[in-house]
């Protein structure tokens, strides 16, 4: 993944860990709300924040080459060329009076050049603009898997540290299960040719789906931490507490029986 993706992931991690997690913990504090209500409030809070933050991140990103040209992943070279000719007439600085007309036309030309080159087009779908600039190859699976290993290894260690202790057992299980599913999806997107159906968000590339998965993972991780800790039941502690109560009740029974025995002995002595 690119440096921008790493930066986005770090920003999301800090946002969800330093702000969202404490807020959810406040909502889920025992006694603040009824159990089911607290869970619903926490899930709703997480979902709303993730939705708006992700929407803001997506809106901040410039349109991809397919959106710029108004074509789809399955468009042919003829369709791309036809769209480019039409848009170049509209966006040419001689006809486009916008202050950034030159930039718009340059972006259009750059998008056309990438999508008309079959090899660059495949690289762009898998690695984005940075991949094209750095001349990445889709055949270098070793480097690709190494990048995935670094990403998932880093998050696995962070997740383990953040879920230390018995109360983090459930959360850790959920997080690692989600990571395995996410890894399988990413491997499928990055290694298979045209893994997405033509009708499924036809202008969104595999690179953008992977970027979205990485962006949402901190929200998923901290949601698991909050809900897992809330739902965790310390069985050993509960058993010890029950045994203590039984011991106390047994002691009370013995005291009552001793009093009865003393009473009987007193009556017999008379």
PDB file of C-alpha atoms in Angstrom:
ATOM      1  CA  UNK A   1       0.000   0.000   0.000  1.00  0.00           C
ATOM      2  CA  UNK A   2       1.077   3.617  -0.506  1.00  0.00           C
ATOM      3  CA  UNK A   3       2.381   6.041   2.114  1.00  0.00           C
ATOM      4  CA  UNK A   4      -0.969   7.855   1.956  1.00  0.00           C
ATOM      5  CA  UNK A   5      -2.752   4.641   2.931  1.00  0.00           C
ATOM      6  CA  UNK A   6      -0.380   4.134   5.870  1.00  0.00           C
ATOM      7  CA  UNK A   7      -0.978   7.718   6.984  1.00  0.00           C
ATOM      8  CA  UNK A   8      -4.760   7.268   6.718  1.00  0.00           C
ATOM      9  CA  UNK A   9      -4.538   4.071   8.755  1.00  0.00           C
ATOM     10  CA  UNK A  10      -2.469   5.744  11.501  1.00  0.00           C
ATOM     11  CA  UNK A  11      -4.856   8.698  11.668  1.00  0.00           C
ATOM     12  CA  UNK A  12      -7.842   6.367  11.946  1.00  0.00           C
ATOM     13  CA  UNK A  13      -6.093   4.312  14.627  1.00  0.00           C
ATOM     14  CA  UNK A  14      -5.394   7.381  16.768  1.00  0.00           C
ATOM     15  CA  UNK A  15      -8.912   8.760  16.238  1.00  0.00           C
ATOM     16  CA  UNK A  16     -10.694   5.555  17.213  1.00  0.00           C
ATOM     17  CA  UNK A  17      -8.293   4.631  20.018  1.00  0.00           C
ATOM     18  CA  UNK A  18      -7.992   8.024  21.721  1.00  0.00           C
ATOM     19  CA  UNK A  19     -11.526   9.349  21.175  1.00  0.00           C
ATOM     20  CA  UNK A  20     -14.005   6.693  20.080  1.00  0.00           C
ATOM     21  CA  UNK A  21     -12.929   3.879  22.416  1.00  0.00           C
ATOM     22  CA  UNK A  22     -13.179   6.010  25.609  1.00  0.00           C
ATOM     23  CA  UNK A  23     -16.556   7.338  24.436  1.00  0.00           C
ATOM     24  CA  UNK A  24     -17.896   3.813  23.855  1.00  0.00           C
ATOM     25  CA  UNK A  25     -16.514   2.693  27.195  1.00  0.00           C
ATOM     26  CA  UNK A  26     -18.427   5.549  28.831  1.00  0.00           C
ATOM     27  CA  UNK A  27     -21.643   4.433  27.124  1.00  0.00           C
ATOM     28  CA  UNK A  28     -21.080   0.804  28.145  1.00  0.00           C
ATOM     29  CA  UNK A  29     -20.184   1.556  31.772  1.00  0.00           C
ATOM     30  CA  UNK A  30     -22.180  -0.866  33.954  1.00  0.00           C
ATOM     31  CA  UNK A  31     -25.259   0.742  35.444  1.00  0.00           C
ATOM     32  CA  UNK A  32     -25.335   3.725  33.071  1.00  0.00           C
ATOM     33  CA  UNK A  33     -27.906   2.187  30.728  1.00  0.00           C
ATOM     34  CA  UNK A  34     -29.806  -1.117  30.612  1.00  0.00           C
ATOM     35  CA  UNK A  35     -27.600  -3.846  29.094  1.00  0.00           C
ATOM     36  CA  UNK A  36     -29.358  -4.165  25.709  1.00  0.00           C
ATOM     37  CA  UNK A  37     -29.811  -0.400  25.404  1.00  0.00           C
ATOM     38  CA  UNK A  38     -26.120   0.209  26.107  1.00  0.00           C
ATOM     39  CA  UNK A  39     -25.103  -2.266  23.391  1.00  0.00           C
ATOM     40  CA  UNK A  40     -27.443  -0.647  20.857  1.00  0.00           C
ATOM     41  CA  UNK A  41     -26.211   2.854  21.760  1.00  0.00           C
ATOM     42  CA  UNK A  42     -22.564   1.788  21.423  1.00  0.00           C
ATOM     43  CA  UNK A  43     -23.109   0.060  18.063  1.00  0.00           C
ATOM     44  CA  UNK A  44     -25.075   3.051  16.759  1.00  0.00           C
ATOM     45  CA  UNK A  45     -22.401   5.487  17.943  1.00  0.00           C
ATOM     46  CA  UNK A  46     -19.629   3.474  16.282  1.00  0.00           C
ATOM     47  CA  UNK A  47     -21.576   3.016  13.045  1.00  0.00           C
ATOM     48  CA  UNK A  48     -22.409   6.725  12.751  1.00  0.00           C
ATOM     49  CA  UNK A  49     -18.846   7.850  13.411  1.00  0.00           C
ATOM     50  CA  UNK A  50     -17.399   5.283  11.002  1.00  0.00           C
ATOM     51  CA  UNK A  51     -19.936   6.277   8.334  1.00  0.00           C
ATOM     52  CA  UNK A  52     -19.269  10.012   8.554  1.00  0.00           C
ATOM     53  CA  UNK A  53     -15.496   9.701   8.932  1.00  0.00           C
ATOM     54  CA  UNK A  54     -15.226   7.270   6.022  1.00  0.00           C
ATOM     55  CA  UNK A  55     -17.515   9.441   3.913  1.00  0.00           C
ATOM     56  CA  UNK A  56     -15.327  12.463   4.638  1.00  0.00           C
ATOM     57  CA  UNK A  57     -12.167  10.530   3.704  1.00  0.00           C
ATOM     58  CA  UNK A  58     -13.748   9.367   0.431  1.00  0.00           C
ATOM     59  CA  UNK A  59     -14.938  12.882  -0.415  1.00  0.00           C
ATOM     60  CA  UNK A  60     -11.417  14.228   0.169  1.00  0.00           C
ATOM     61  CA  UNK A  61      -9.900  11.830  -2.372  1.00  0.00           C
ATOM     62  CA  UNK A  62      -9.738  13.041  -6.000  1.00  0.00           C
ATOM     63  CA  UNK A  63     -11.832  11.109  -8.545  1.00  0.00           C
ATOM     64  CA  UNK A  64     -10.127   8.090 -10.018  1.00  0.00           C
ATOM     65  CA  UNK A  65      -9.296   7.753 -13.727  1.00  0.00           C
ATOM     66  CA  UNK A  66     -12.511   5.910 -14.523  1.00  0.00           C
ATOM     67  CA  UNK A  67     -14.631   8.650 -12.960  1.00  0.00           C
ATOM     68  CA  UNK A  68     -12.634  11.370 -14.728  1.00  0.00           C
ATOM     69  CA  UNK A  69     -13.292   9.774 -18.125  1.00  0.00           C
ATOM     70  CA  UNK A  70     -16.808   8.600 -17.281  1.00  0.00           C
ATOM     71  CA  UNK A  71     -16.029   4.965 -18.147  1.00  0.00           C
ATOM     72  CA  UNK A  72     -16.016   1.682 -16.233  1.00  0.00           C
ATOM     73  CA  UNK A  73     -13.509  -1.051 -15.476  1.00  0.00           C
ATOM     74  CA  UNK A  74     -14.922  -3.119 -18.340  1.00  0.00           C
ATOM     75  CA  UNK A  75     -14.865  -0.312 -20.930  1.00  0.00           C
ATOM     76  CA  UNK A  76     -13.025  -1.072 -24.171  1.00  0.00           C
ATOM     77  CA  UNK A  77     -10.240   1.045 -25.654  1.00  0.00           C
ATOM     78  CA  UNK A  78     -12.707   2.356 -28.239  1.00  0.00           C
ATOM     79  CA  UNK A  79     -15.146   3.486 -25.531  1.00  0.00           C
ATOM     80  CA  UNK A  80     -12.336   5.161 -23.561  1.00  0.00           C
ATOM     81  CA  UNK A  81     -11.075   6.969 -26.661  1.00  0.00           C
ATOM     82  CA  UNK A  82     -14.577   8.131 -27.549  1.00  0.00           C
ATOM     83  CA  UNK A  83     -15.167   9.487 -24.048  1.00  0.00           C
ATOM     84  CA  UNK A  84     -11.772  11.201 -24.031  1.00  0.00           C
ATOM     85  CA  UNK A  85     -12.426  12.986 -27.339  1.00  0.00           C
ATOM     86  CA  UNK A  86     -15.767  14.261 -26.087  1.00  0.00           C
ATOM     87  CA  UNK A  87     -14.415  15.455 -22.735  1.00  0.00           C
ATOM     88  CA  UNK A  88     -11.250  16.956 -24.216  1.00  0.00           C
ATOM     89  CA  UNK A  89     -13.391  19.287 -26.301  1.00  0.00           C
ATOM     90  CA  UNK A  90     -15.306  20.375 -23.196  1.00  0.00           C
ATOM     91  CA  UNK A  91     -12.315  20.732 -20.878  1.00  0.00           C
ATOM     92  CA  UNK A  92      -9.739  22.190 -23.250  1.00  0.00           C
ATOM     93  CA  UNK A  93      -8.418  25.475 -21.796  1.00  0.00           C
ATOM     94  CA  UNK A  94      -9.502  27.322 -24.941  1.00  0.00           C
ATOM     95  CA  UNK A  95     -13.149  26.454 -24.215  1.00  0.00           C
ATOM     96  CA  UNK A  96     -13.138  25.817 -20.483  1.00  0.00           C
ATOM     97  CA  UNK A  97     -13.126  29.148 -18.637  1.00  0.00           C
ATOM     98  CA  UNK A  98     -12.593  27.564 -15.213  1.00  0.00           C
ATOM     99  CA  UNK A  99      -9.536  28.914 -13.306  1.00  0.00           C
ATOM    100  CA  UNK A 100      -8.161  25.378 -13.043  1.00  0.00           C
ATOM    101  CA  UNK A 101      -8.953  24.450 -16.642  1.00  0.00           C
ATOM    102  CA  UNK A 102      -5.334  23.509 -17.351  1.00  0.00           C
ATOM    103  CA  UNK A 103      -5.245  21.142 -14.367  1.00  0.00           C
ATOM    104  CA  UNK A 104      -8.536  19.545 -15.371  1.00  0.00           C
ATOM    105  CA  UNK A 105      -7.314  18.945 -18.895  1.00  0.00           C
ATOM    106  CA  UNK A 106      -3.984  17.594 -17.635  1.00  0.00           C
ATOM    107  CA  UNK A 107      -5.782  15.195 -15.290  1.00  0.00           C
ATOM    108  CA  UNK A 108      -7.991  14.055 -18.157  1.00  0.00           C
ATOM    109  CA  UNK A 109      -4.978  13.425 -20.374  1.00  0.00           C
ATOM    110  CA  UNK A 110      -3.184  11.543 -17.592  1.00  0.00           C
ATOM    111  CA  UNK A 111      -6.239   9.350 -16.983  1.00  0.00           C
ATOM    112  CA  UNK A 112      -6.507   8.610 -20.698  1.00  0.00           C
ATOM    113  CA  UNK A 113      -2.838   7.674 -20.990  1.00  0.00           C
ATOM    114  CA  UNK A 114      -3.042   5.230 -18.061  1.00  0.00           C
ATOM    115  CA  UNK A 115      -6.257   3.494 -19.103  1.00  0.00           C
ATOM    116  CA  UNK A 116      -5.236   3.159 -22.737  1.00  0.00           C
ATOM    117  CA  UNK A 117      -2.083   1.299 -21.740  1.00  0.00           C
ATOM    118  CA  UNK A 118      -3.222  -2.240 -20.877  1.00  0.00           C
ATOM    119  CA  UNK A 119      -0.316  -2.932 -18.521  1.00  0.00           C
ATOM    120  CA  UNK A 120      -0.620   0.395 -16.699  1.00  0.00           C
ATOM    121  CA  UNK A 121      -4.351  -0.089 -16.464  1.00  0.00           C
ATOM    122  CA  UNK A 122      -3.927  -3.396 -14.615  1.00  0.00           C
ATOM    123  CA  UNK A 123      -1.296  -1.851 -12.319  1.00  0.00           C
ATOM    124  CA  UNK A 124      -3.580   1.119 -11.641  1.00  0.00           C
ATOM    125  CA  UNK A 125      -6.481  -1.163 -10.729  1.00  0.00           C
ATOM    126  CA  UNK A 126      -4.322  -3.039  -8.226  1.00  0.00           C
ATOM    127  CA  UNK A 127      -2.017  -0.341  -6.826  1.00  0.00           C
ATOM    128  CA  UNK A 128      -3.482   3.046  -7.734  1.00  0.00           C
ATOM    129  CA  UNK A 129      -1.639   6.049  -9.145  1.00  0.00           C
ATOM    130  CA  UNK A 130       1.374   5.495  -6.902  1.00  0.00           C
ATOM    131  CA  UNK A 131       1.769   2.020  -8.357  1.00  0.00           C
ATOM    132  CA  UNK A 132       1.884   3.416 -11.882  1.00  0.00           C
ATOM    133  CA  UNK A 133       4.415   6.104 -10.881  1.00  0.00           C
ATOM    134  CA  UNK A 134       6.652   3.556  -9.162  1.00  0.00           C
ATOM    135  CA  UNK A 135       6.384   1.057 -12.025  1.00  0.00           C
ATOM    136  CA  UNK A 136       4.984  -1.681  -9.808  1.00  0.00           C
ATOM    137  CA  UNK A 137       4.380  -5.063 -11.329  1.00  0.00           C
ATOM    138  CA  UNK A 138       1.352  -7.250 -10.692  1.00  0.00           C
ATOM    139  CA  UNK A 139       3.581 -10.284 -11.251  1.00  0.00           C
ATOM    140  CA  UNK A 140       5.784  -9.509  -8.233  1.00  0.00           C
ATOM    141  CA  UNK A 141       3.631 -11.464  -5.791  1.00  0.00           C
ATOM    142  CA  UNK A 142       6.490 -11.796  -3.288  1.00  0.00           C
ATOM    143  CA  UNK A 143       6.685  -8.034  -2.738  1.00  0.00           C
ATOM    144  CA  UNK A 144       2.890  -7.840  -2.636  1.00  0.00           C
ATOM    145  CA  UNK A 145       2.605 -10.555   0.013  1.00  0.00           C
ATOM    146  CA  UNK A 146       5.452  -8.973   1.988  1.00  0.00           C
ATOM    147  CA  UNK A 147       3.555  -5.685   2.158  1.00  0.00           C
ATOM    148  CA  UNK A 148       0.443  -7.537   3.311  1.00  0.00           C
ATOM    149  CA  UNK A 149       2.477  -9.402   5.926  1.00  0.00           C
ATOM    150  CA  UNK A 150       3.892  -6.161   7.320  1.00  0.00           C
ATOM    151  CA  UNK A 151       0.447  -4.541   7.463  1.00  0.00           C
ATOM    152  CA  UNK A 152      -1.369  -7.455   9.079  1.00  0.00           C
ATOM    153  CA  UNK A 153       1.563  -8.359  11.342  1.00  0.00           C
ATOM    154  CA  UNK A 154       1.685  -4.799  12.687  1.00  0.00           C
ATOM    155  CA  UNK A 155      -2.045  -4.689  13.343  1.00  0.00           C
ATOM    156  CA  UNK A 156      -2.001  -8.177  14.894  1.00  0.00           C
ATOM    157  CA  UNK A 157       0.636  -7.071  17.412  1.00  0.00           C
ATOM    158  CA  UNK A 158      -1.214  -3.829  18.190  1.00  0.00           C
ATOM    159  CA  UNK A 159      -4.460  -5.726  18.651  1.00  0.00           C
ATOM    160  CA  UNK A 160      -2.774  -8.206  20.981  1.00  0.00           C
ATOM    161  CA  UNK A 161      -1.286  -5.429  23.120  1.00  0.00           C
ATOM    162  CA  UNK A 162      -4.612  -3.566  23.294  1.00  0.00           C
ATOM    163  CA  UNK A 163      -6.532  -6.701  24.327  1.00  0.00           C
ATOM    164  CA  UNK A 164      -4.165  -8.040  26.988  1.00  0.00           C
ATOM    165  CA  UNK A 165      -5.847  -9.593  29.995  1.00  0.00           C
ATOM    166  CA  UNK A 166      -8.776 -11.947  30.481  1.00  0.00           C
ATOM    167  CA  UNK A 167     -11.350  -9.282  29.621  1.00  0.00           C
ATOM    168  CA  UNK A 168      -9.829  -8.952  26.132  1.00  0.00           C
ATOM    169  CA  UNK A 169     -10.211 -12.621  25.189  1.00  0.00           C
ATOM    170  CA  UNK A 170     -13.509 -12.229  23.315  1.00  0.00           C
ATOM    171  CA  UNK A 171     -12.377  -9.030  21.591  1.00  0.00           C
ATOM    172  CA  UNK A 172      -9.106 -10.622  20.503  1.00  0.00           C
ATOM    173  CA  UNK A 173     -10.958 -13.564  18.966  1.00  0.00           C
ATOM    174  CA  UNK A 174     -13.305 -11.259  17.061  1.00  0.00           C
ATOM    175  CA  UNK A 175     -10.472  -9.030  15.846  1.00  0.00           C
ATOM    176  CA  UNK A 176      -8.297 -11.894  14.607  1.00  0.00           C
ATOM    177  CA  UNK A 177     -11.274 -13.519  12.889  1.00  0.00           C
ATOM    178  CA  UNK A 178     -12.028 -10.235  11.122  1.00  0.00           C
ATOM    179  CA  UNK A 179      -8.372  -9.880  10.121  1.00  0.00           C
ATOM    180  CA  UNK A 180      -8.334 -13.370   8.595  1.00  0.00           C
ATOM    181  CA  UNK A 181     -11.468 -12.608   6.559  1.00  0.00           C
ATOM    182  CA  UNK A 182     -10.037  -9.247   5.486  1.00  0.00           C
ATOM    183  CA  UNK A 183      -6.740 -10.850   4.479  1.00  0.00           C
ATOM    184  CA  UNK A 184      -8.503 -13.459   2.345  1.00  0.00           C
ATOM    185  CA  UNK A 185     -10.563 -10.746   0.632  1.00  0.00           C
ATOM    186  CA  UNK A 186      -7.447  -8.665  -0.031  1.00  0.00           C
ATOM    187  CA  UNK A 187      -5.498 -11.615  -1.434  1.00  0.00           C
ATOM    188  CA  UNK A 188      -8.421 -12.397  -3.740  1.00  0.00           C
ATOM    189  CA  UNK A 189      -8.653  -8.781  -4.924  1.00  0.00           C
ATOM    190  CA  UNK A 190      -4.921  -8.393  -5.484  1.00  0.00           C
ATOM    191  CA  UNK A 191      -4.040 -11.737  -7.075  1.00  0.00           C
ATOM    192  CA  UNK A 192      -7.021 -12.570  -9.273  1.00  0.00           C
ATOM    193  CA  UNK A 193      -7.627 -10.954 -12.627  1.00  0.00           C
ATOM    194  CA  UNK A 194     -10.904  -9.002 -12.674  1.00  0.00           C
ATOM    195  CA  UNK A 195     -12.169 -10.353  -9.326  1.00  0.00           C
ATOM    196  CA  UNK A 196     -15.085  -7.912  -9.189  1.00  0.00           C
ATOM    197  CA  UNK A 197     -18.279  -8.354 -11.239  1.00  0.00           C
ATOM    198  CA  UNK A 198     -18.806  -5.678 -13.873  1.00  0.00           C
ATOM    199  CA  UNK A 199     -22.034  -4.480 -12.214  1.00  0.00           C
ATOM    200  CA  UNK A 200     -20.467  -4.113  -8.743  1.00  0.00           C
ATOM    201  CA  UNK A 201     -19.467  -0.446  -8.388  1.00  0.00           C
ATOM    202  CA  UNK A 202     -18.155  -0.458 -11.974  1.00  0.00           C
ATOM    203  CA  UNK A 203     -15.856   2.577 -11.518  1.00  0.00           C
ATOM    204  CA  UNK A 204     -14.229   1.473  -8.249  1.00  0.00           C
ATOM    205  CA  UNK A 205     -10.889  -0.330  -8.470  1.00  0.00           C
ATOM    206  CA  UNK A 206      -9.532  -3.200  -6.376  1.00  0.00           C
ATOM    207  CA  UNK A 207      -6.997  -0.782  -4.887  1.00  0.00           C
ATOM    208  CA  UNK A 208      -9.796   1.447  -3.598  1.00  0.00           C
ATOM    209  CA  UNK A 209     -11.621  -1.490  -1.987  1.00  0.00           C
ATOM    210  CA  UNK A 210      -8.448  -2.530  -0.179  1.00  0.00           C
ATOM    211  CA  UNK A 211      -7.897   1.084   0.916  1.00  0.00           C
ATOM    212  CA  UNK A 212     -11.463   1.148   2.294  1.00  0.00           C
ATOM    213  CA  UNK A 213     -10.940  -2.113   4.200  1.00  0.00           C
ATOM    214  CA  UNK A 214      -7.766  -0.727   5.769  1.00  0.00           C
ATOM    215  CA  UNK A 215      -9.541   2.517   6.642  1.00  0.00           C
ATOM    216  CA  UNK A 216     -12.416   0.730   8.393  1.00  0.00           C
ATOM    217  CA  UNK A 217     -10.305  -1.766  10.322  1.00  0.00           C
ATOM    218  CA  UNK A 218      -9.464   0.564  13.278  1.00  0.00           C
ATOM    219  CA  UNK A 219     -13.207   1.162  13.776  1.00  0.00           C
ATOM    220  CA  UNK A 220     -13.840  -2.584  13.717  1.00  0.00           C
ATOM    221  CA  UNK A 221     -10.964  -3.275  16.123  1.00  0.00           C
ATOM    222  CA  UNK A 222     -12.018  -0.703  18.717  1.00  0.00           C
ATOM    223  CA  UNK A 223     -15.654  -1.740  18.404  1.00  0.00           C
ATOM    224  CA  UNK A 224     -14.614  -5.302  19.224  1.00  0.00           C
ATOM    225  CA  UNK A 225     -12.600  -4.039  22.192  1.00  0.00           C
ATOM    226  CA  UNK A 226     -15.554  -2.140  23.630  1.00  0.00           C
ATOM    227  CA  UNK A 227     -18.236  -4.778  23.105  1.00  0.00           C
ATOM    228  CA  UNK A 228     -15.950  -7.710  23.916  1.00  0.00           C
ATOM    229  CA  UNK A 229     -14.922  -6.188  27.221  1.00  0.00           C
ATOM    230  CA  UNK A 230     -18.540  -5.364  28.041  1.00  0.00           C
ATOM    231  CA  UNK A 231     -19.793  -8.889  27.284  1.00  0.00           C
ATOM    232  CA  UNK A 232     -16.901 -10.676  28.963  1.00  0.00           C
ATOM    233  CA  UNK A 233     -17.827 -12.733  32.021  1.00  0.00           C
ATOM    234  CA  UNK A 234     -15.066 -13.740  34.436  1.00  0.00           C
ATOM    235  CA  UNK A 235     -16.171 -17.339  35.023  1.00  0.00           C
ATOM    236  CA  UNK A 236     -13.421 -18.059  37.555  1.00  0.00           C
ATOM    237  CA  UNK A 237     -14.299 -14.964  39.508  1.00  0.00           C
ATOM    238  CA  UNK A 238     -18.002 -15.813  39.467  1.00  0.00           C
ATOM    239  CA  UNK A 239     -17.263 -19.366  40.649  1.00  0.00           C
ATOM    240  CA  UNK A 240     -15.089 -18.067  43.489  1.00  0.00           C
ATOM    241  CA  UNK A 241     -17.797 -15.616  44.476  1.00  0.00           C
ATOM    242  CA  UNK A 242     -20.441 -18.364  44.453  1.00  0.00           C
ATOM    243  CA  UNK A 243     -18.254 -20.685  46.526  1.00  0.00           C
ATOM    244  CA  UNK A 244     -17.682 -17.885  49.018  1.00  0.00           C
ATOM    245  CA  UNK A 245     -21.421 -17.292  49.318  1.00  0.00           C
ATOM    246  CA  UNK A 246     -22.018 -21.012  49.778  1.00  0.00           C
ATOM    247  CA  UNK A 247     -19.344 -21.127  52.448  1.00  0.00           C
ATOM    248  CA  UNK A 248     -20.944 -18.221  54.304  1.00  0.00           C
ATOM    249  CA  UNK A 249     -24.403 -19.766  54.066  1.00  0.00           C
ATOM    250  CA  UNK A 250     -23.004 -23.124  55.245  1.00  0.00           C
ATOM    251  CA  UNK A 251     -21.416 -21.390  58.207  1.00  0.00           C
ATOM    252  CA  UNK A 252     -24.760 -19.800  59.100  1.00  0.00           C
ATOM    253  CA  UNK A 253     -26.453 -23.194  58.900  1.00  0.00           C
ATOM    254  CA  UNK A 254     -23.805 -24.721  61.196  1.00  0.00           C
ATOM    255  CA  UNK A 255     -24.331 -21.913  63.703  1.00  0.00           C
ATOM    256  CA  UNK A 256     -28.091 -22.487  63.655  1.00  0.00           C
ATOM    257  CA  UNK A 257     -27.614 -26.256  64.085  1.00  0.00           C
ATOM    258  CA  UNK A 258     -25.221 -25.652  66.981  1.00  0.00           C
ATOM    259  CA  UNK A 259     -27.778 -23.404  68.664  1.00  0.00           C
ATOM    260  CA  UNK A 260     -30.430 -26.072  68.174  1.00  0.00           C
ATOM    261  CA  UNK A 261     -28.111 -28.728  69.602  1.00  0.00           C
ATOM    262  CA  UNK A 262     -27.380 -26.589  72.661  1.00  0.00           C
ATOM    263  CA  UNK A 263     -31.091 -26.008  73.117  1.00  0.00           C
ATOM    264  CA  UNK A 264     -31.837 -29.720  72.932  1.00  0.00           C
ATOM    265  CA  UNK A 265     -29.087 -30.503  75.409  1.00  0.00           C
ATOM    266  CA  UNK A 266     -30.470 -27.895  77.800  1.00  0.00           C
ATOM    267  CA  UNK A 267     -33.945 -29.391  77.593  1.00  0.00           C
ATOM    268  CA  UNK A 268     -32.541 -32.904  78.180  1.00  0.00           C
ATOM    269  CA  UNK A 269     -30.629 -31.731  81.261  1.00  0.00           C
ATOM    270  CA  UNK A 270     -33.847 -30.551  82.844  1.00  0.00           C
TER     271      UNK A 270
END
